[in-house]
Tab-separated table of C-alpha atoms and ligand atoms in Angstrom:
chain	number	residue	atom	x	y	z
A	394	UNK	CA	91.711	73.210	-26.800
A	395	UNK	CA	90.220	70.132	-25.427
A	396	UNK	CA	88.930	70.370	-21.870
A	397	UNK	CA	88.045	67.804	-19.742
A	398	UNK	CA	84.117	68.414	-19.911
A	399	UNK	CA	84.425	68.904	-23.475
A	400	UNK	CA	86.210	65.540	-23.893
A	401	UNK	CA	83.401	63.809	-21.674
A	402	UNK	CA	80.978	65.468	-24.339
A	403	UNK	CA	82.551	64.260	-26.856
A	404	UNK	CA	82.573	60.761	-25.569
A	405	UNK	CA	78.902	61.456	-25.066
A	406	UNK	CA	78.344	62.105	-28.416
A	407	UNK	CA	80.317	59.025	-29.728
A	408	UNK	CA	78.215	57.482	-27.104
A	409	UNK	CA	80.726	56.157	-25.363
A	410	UNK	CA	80.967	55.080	-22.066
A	411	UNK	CA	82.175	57.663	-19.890
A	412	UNK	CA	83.064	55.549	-17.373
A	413	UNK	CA	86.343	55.188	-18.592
A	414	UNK	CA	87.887	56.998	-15.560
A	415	UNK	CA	84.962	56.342	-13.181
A	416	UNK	CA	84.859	52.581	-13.193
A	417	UNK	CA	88.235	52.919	-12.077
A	418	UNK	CA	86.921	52.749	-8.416
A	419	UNK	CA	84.511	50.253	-7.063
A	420	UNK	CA	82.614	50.867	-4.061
A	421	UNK	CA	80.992	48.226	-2.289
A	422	UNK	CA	78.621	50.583	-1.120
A	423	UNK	CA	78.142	53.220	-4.020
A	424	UNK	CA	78.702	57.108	-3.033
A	425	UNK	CA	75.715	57.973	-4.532
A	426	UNK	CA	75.227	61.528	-2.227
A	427	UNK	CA	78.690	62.364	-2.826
A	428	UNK	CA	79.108	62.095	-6.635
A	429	UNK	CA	79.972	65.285	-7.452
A	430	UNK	CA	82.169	64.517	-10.339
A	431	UNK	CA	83.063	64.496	-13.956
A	432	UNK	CA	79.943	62.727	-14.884
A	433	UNK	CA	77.390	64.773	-13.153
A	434	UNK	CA	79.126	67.568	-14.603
A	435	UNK	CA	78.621	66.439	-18.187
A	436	UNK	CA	74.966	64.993	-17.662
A	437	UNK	CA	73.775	68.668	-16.316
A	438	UNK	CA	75.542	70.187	-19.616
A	439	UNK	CA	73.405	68.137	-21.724
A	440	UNK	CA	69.802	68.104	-20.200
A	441	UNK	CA	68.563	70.737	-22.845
A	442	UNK	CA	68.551	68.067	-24.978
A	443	UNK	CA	64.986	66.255	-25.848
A	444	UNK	CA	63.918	63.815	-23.830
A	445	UNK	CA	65.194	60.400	-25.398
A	446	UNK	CA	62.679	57.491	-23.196
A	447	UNK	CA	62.423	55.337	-26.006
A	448	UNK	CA	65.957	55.115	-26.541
A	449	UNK	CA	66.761	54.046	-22.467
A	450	UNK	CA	64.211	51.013	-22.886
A	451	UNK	CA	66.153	48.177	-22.103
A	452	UNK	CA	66.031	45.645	-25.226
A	453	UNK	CA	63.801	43.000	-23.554
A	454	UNK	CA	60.185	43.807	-22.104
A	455	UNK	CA	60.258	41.195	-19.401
A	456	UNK	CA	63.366	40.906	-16.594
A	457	UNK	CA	63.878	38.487	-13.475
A	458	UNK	CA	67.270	39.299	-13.181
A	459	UNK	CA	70.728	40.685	-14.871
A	460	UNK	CA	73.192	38.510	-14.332
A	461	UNK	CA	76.955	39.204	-15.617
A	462	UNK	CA	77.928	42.146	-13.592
A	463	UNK	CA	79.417	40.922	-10.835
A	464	UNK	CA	77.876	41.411	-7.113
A	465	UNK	CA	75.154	43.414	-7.642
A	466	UNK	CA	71.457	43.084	-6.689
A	467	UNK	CA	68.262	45.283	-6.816
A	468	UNK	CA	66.126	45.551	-3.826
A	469	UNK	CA	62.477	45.787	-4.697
A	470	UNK	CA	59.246	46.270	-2.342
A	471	UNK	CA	55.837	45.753	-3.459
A	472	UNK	CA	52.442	47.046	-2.303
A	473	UNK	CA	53.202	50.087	-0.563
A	474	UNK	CA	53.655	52.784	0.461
A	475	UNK	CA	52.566	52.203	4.533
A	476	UNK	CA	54.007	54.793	7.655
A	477	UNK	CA	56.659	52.023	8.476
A	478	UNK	CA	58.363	52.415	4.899
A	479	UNK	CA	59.583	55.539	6.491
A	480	UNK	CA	61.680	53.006	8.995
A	481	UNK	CA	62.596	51.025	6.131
A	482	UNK	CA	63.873	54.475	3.879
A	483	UNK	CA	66.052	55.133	7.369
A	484	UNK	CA	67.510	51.908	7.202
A	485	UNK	CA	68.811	52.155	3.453
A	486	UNK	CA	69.849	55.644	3.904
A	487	UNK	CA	72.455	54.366	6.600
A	488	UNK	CA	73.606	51.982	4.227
A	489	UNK	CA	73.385	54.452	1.401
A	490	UNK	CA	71.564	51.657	-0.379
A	491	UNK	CA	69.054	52.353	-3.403
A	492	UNK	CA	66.059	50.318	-3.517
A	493	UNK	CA	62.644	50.092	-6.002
A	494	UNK	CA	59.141	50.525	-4.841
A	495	UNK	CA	56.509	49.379	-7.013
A	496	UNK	CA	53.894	51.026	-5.538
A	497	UNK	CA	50.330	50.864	-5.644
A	498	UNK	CA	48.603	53.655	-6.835
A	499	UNK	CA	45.579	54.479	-4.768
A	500	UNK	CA	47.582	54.434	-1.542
A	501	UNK	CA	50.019	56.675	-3.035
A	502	UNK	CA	48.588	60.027	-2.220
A	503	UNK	CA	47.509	58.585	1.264
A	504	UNK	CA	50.871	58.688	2.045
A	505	UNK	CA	52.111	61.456	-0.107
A	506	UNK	CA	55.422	62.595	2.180
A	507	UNK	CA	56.349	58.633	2.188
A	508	UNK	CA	56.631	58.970	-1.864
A	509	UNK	CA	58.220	62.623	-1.908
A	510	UNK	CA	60.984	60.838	0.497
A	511	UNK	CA	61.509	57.810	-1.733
A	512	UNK	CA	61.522	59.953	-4.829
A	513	UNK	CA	63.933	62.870	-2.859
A	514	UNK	CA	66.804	60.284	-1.566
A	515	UNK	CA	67.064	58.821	-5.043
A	516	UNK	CA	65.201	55.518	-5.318
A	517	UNK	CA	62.969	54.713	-7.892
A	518	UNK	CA	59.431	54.574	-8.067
A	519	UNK	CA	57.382	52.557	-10.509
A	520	UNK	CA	53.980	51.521	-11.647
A	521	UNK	CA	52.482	48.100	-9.616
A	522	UNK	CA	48.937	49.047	-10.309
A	523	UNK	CA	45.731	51.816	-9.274
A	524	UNK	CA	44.346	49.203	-7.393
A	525	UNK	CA	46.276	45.695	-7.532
A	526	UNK	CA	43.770	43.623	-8.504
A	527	UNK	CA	43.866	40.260	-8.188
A	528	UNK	CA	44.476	38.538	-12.350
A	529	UNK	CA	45.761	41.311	-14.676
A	530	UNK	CA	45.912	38.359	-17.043
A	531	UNK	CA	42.029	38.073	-17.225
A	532	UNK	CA	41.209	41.797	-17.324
A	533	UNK	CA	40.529	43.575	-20.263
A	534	UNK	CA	42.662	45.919	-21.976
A	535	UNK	CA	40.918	48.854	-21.158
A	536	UNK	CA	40.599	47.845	-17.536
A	537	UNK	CA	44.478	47.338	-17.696
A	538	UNK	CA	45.485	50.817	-18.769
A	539	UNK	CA	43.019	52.523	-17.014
A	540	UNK	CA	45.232	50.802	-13.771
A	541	UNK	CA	48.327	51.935	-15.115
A	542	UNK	CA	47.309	55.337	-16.032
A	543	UNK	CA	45.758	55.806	-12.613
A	544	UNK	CA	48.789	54.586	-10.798
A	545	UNK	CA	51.114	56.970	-13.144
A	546	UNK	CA	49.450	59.943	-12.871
A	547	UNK	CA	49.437	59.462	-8.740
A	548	UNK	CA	52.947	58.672	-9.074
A	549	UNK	CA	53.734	62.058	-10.888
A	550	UNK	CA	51.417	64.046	-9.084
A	551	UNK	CA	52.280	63.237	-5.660
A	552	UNK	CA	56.517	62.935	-6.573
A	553	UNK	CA	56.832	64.631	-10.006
A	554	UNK	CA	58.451	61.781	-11.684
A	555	UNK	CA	56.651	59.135	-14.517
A	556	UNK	CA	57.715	55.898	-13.893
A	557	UNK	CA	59.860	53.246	-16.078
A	558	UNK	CA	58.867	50.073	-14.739
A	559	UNK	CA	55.819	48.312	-14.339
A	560	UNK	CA	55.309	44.937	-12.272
A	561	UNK	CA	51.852	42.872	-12.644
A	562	UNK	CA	50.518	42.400	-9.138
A	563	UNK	CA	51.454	38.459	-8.003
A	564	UNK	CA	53.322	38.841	-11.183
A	565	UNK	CA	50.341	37.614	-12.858
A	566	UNK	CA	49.990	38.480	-17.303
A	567	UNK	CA	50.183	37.473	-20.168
A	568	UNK	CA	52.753	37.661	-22.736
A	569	UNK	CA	50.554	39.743	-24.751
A	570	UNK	CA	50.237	42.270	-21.857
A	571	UNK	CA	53.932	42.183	-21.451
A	572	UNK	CA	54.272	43.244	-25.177
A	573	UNK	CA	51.983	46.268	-25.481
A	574	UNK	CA	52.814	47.292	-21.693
A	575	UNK	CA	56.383	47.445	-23.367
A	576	UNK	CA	55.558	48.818	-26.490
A	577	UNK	CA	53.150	51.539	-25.484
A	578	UNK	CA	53.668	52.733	-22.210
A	579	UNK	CA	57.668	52.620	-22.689
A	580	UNK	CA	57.695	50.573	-19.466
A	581	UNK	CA	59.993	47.193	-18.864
A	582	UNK	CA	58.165	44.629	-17.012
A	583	UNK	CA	60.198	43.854	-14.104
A	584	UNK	CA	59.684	40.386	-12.246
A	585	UNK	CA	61.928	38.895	-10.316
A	586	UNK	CA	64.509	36.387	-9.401
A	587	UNK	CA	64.499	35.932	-5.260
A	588	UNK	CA	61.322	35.098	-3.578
A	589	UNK	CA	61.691	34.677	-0.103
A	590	UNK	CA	57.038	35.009	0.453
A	591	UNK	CA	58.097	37.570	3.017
A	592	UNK	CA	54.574	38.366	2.349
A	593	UNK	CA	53.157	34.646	4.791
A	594	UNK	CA	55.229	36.685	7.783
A	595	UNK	CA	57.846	33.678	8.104
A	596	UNK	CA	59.462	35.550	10.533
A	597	UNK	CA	62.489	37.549	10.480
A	598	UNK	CA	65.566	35.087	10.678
A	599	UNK	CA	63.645	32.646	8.109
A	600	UNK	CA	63.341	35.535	5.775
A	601	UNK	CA	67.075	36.516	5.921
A	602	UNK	CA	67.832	32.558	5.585
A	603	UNK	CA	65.423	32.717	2.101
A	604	UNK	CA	66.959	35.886	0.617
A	605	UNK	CA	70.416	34.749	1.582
A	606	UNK	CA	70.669	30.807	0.773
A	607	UNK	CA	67.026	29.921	-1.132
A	608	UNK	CA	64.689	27.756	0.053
A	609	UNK	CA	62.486	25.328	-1.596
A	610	UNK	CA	60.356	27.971	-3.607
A	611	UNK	CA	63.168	30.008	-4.706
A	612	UNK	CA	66.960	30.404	-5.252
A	613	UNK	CA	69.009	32.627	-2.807
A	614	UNK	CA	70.898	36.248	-3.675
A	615	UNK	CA	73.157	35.757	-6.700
A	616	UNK	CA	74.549	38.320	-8.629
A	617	UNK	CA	72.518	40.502	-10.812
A	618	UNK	CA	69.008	39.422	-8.632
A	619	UNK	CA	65.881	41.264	-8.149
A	620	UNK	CA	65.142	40.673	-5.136
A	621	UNK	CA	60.919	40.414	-4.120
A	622	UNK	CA	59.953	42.311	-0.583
A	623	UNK	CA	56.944	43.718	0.265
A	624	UNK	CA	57.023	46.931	2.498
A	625	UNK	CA	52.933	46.801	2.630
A	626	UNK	CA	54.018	44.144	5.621
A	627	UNK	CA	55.778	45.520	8.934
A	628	UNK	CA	57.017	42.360	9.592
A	629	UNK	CA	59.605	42.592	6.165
A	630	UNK	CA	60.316	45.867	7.133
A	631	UNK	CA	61.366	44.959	10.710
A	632	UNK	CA	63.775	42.234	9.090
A	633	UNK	CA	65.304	44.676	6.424
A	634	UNK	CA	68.177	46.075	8.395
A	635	UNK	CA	69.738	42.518	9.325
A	636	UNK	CA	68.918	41.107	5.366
A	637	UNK	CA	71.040	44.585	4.086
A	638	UNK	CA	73.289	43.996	6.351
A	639	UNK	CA	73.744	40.170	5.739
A	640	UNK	CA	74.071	41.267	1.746
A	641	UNK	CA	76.878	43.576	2.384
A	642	UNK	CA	78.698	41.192	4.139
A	643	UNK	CA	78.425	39.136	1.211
A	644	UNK	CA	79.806	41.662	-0.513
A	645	UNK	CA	76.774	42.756	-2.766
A	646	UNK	CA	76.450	46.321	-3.880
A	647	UNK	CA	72.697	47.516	-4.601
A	648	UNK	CA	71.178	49.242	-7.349
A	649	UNK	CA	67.870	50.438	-8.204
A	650	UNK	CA	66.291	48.125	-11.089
A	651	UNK	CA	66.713	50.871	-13.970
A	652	UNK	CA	70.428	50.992	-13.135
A	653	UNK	CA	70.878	47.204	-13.190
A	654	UNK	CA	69.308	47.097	-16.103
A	655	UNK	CA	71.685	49.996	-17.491
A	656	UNK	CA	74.250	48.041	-17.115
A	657	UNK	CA	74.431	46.374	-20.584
A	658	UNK	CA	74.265	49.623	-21.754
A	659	UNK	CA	76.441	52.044	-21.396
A	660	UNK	CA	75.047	54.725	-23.164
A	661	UNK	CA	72.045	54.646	-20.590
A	662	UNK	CA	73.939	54.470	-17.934
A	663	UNK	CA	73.934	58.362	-17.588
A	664	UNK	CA	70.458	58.907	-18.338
A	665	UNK	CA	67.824	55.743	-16.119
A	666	UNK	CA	66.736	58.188	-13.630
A	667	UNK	CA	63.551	59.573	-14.459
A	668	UNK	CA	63.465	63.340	-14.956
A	669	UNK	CA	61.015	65.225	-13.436
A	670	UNK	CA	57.818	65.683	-15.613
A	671	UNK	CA	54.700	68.277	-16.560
A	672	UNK	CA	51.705	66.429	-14.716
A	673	UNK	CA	49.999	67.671	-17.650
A	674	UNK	CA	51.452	66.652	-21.278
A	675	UNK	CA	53.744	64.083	-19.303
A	676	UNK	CA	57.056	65.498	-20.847
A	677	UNK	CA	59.654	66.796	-19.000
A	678	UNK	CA	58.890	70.222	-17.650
A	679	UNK	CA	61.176	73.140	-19.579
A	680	UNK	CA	62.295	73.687	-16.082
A	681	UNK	CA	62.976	70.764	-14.632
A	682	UNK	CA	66.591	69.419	-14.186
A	683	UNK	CA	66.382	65.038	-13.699
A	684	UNK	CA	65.537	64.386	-9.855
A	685	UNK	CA	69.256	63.459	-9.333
A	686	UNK	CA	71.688	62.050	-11.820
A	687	UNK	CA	74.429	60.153	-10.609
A	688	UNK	CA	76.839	57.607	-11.922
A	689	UNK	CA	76.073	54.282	-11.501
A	690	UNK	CA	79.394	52.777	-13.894
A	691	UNK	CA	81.316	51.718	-10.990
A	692	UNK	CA	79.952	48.549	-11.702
A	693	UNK	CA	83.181	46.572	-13.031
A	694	UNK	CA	84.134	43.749	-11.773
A	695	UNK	CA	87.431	42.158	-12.726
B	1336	LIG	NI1	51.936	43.283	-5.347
């Protein structure tokens, strides 16, 4: 007999999306906390199963946006973590929003409960350096891995989770970097598509006015941007709640990069949050479940 999580399997197997009854309902703001469903059901059968990274890499090793899923965009912010990204993490957890930090890696264990908290309420953490210097593009190889290893291993100590993205720090490197970044270290290379320069403190209504309608530098929110932000500056922070809210009111929906990115593929759509690792041999510890799995395939939009 052919149950229902045995069916879901099976679609698994054929690896086919299972959102064929999930994307039935579209959320403008996802139910991430409350996903106790089908899907989660049939992800936690098949965790004994070897960890699959290389297969999850998104075909390109360079992004600035994914556009052709309707209205969704990925909140990203750079440089951090600081005490007032603890204001910012209260802000998307009352819009039960999911954001990206690419985070540097020396500060990371300075503020070690700021990273638990990003990694604990489901947003994603990835790799924007040890020590953000300046021109990744004129550093040497060694210099460049020795950053991203440094900023990794922070990342899993302090949070327990390795890291799928990488972005260069002013988005500065070469295509060459891009490739064996990529290749080797199994991250994508995420840039981005919205640039509001939050970063020259422009003020709080300006900044909304960027993100929302462009500006000379850069286009405004479309769908399927990655959006720039910088939590390193208070300022940005302090102007989050009325940008969210401006987005939702636009009727965006946010994801966190690896699940925009999922989004052309369905069989990944199950498996872009990063399971929790062995600090050691960076595999996924015997133990360890994925930090929290949910379903992000209510992305359809008619
Ligand atoms: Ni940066």
């Amino acid at each position: 007999m052919l149950t229902t999580r045995s069916f879901s399997s099976l679609l698994l197997a054929l690896g086919l999306p299972s959102c064929l009854t999930a994307c039935a309902s579209i959320d403008r703001v996802f139910p991430w906390e409350s996903a106790k469903n089908e899907t989660d059901k049939t992800w936690a059968q098949s965790t004994e199963r070897p960890f699959e990274q290389p297969t999850l890499k998104p075909p390109k090793n360079r992004y600035f946006s994914l556009p052709g899923h309707g209205k969704v965009v990925a909140m990203t912010f750079d440089d951090g973590p600081r005490p007032w990204t603890m204001d910012l993490l209260d802000g998307l957890k009352e819009r039960n929003i999911k954001a990206t930090f690419f985070v540097v890696g020396r500060v990371v264990k300075t503020y070690p409960e700021v990273i638990k908290r990003i990694a604990a309420e489901g947003h994603e953490l990835a790799n924007h350096t040890w020590s953000h210097p300046k021109n990744m593009a004129h550093m040497p190889q060694r210099v460049v891995r020795r950053e991203l290893d440094l900023c990794r291993d922070a990342i899993i100590e302090v949070a327990g989770v390795k890291p799928r993205l990488f972005r260069p720090p002013g988005g500065s490197f070469t295509k060459d970097q891009s490739v064996w970044i990529y290749d080797e270290y199994d991250y994508v290379n995420i840039m981005w598509s919205v640039d509001p320069e939050d970063w020259k403190r422009p003020g709080a209504e300006v900044l909304t006015n960027r993100i929302m309608n462009g500006w000379e530098r850069s286009r405004g929110v479309h769908d399927g941007a990655i959006i720039l932000a910088h939590d390193l500056h208070e300022p940005t922070v302090r102007a989050m709640p009325a940008t969210l809210d401006a987005l939702i009111a636009e009727g965006y929906s946010f994801l966190t990069v690896s699940q925009l990115l999922a989004l052309d593929r369905p069989e990944a759509q199950l498996m872009m949050f990063p399971a929790r690792v062995d600090a050691d041999t960076l595999q996924p510890s015997p133990e360890a479940q994925p930090v929290t799995v949910k379903k992000a395939n209510v992305i359809v939009e008619p």
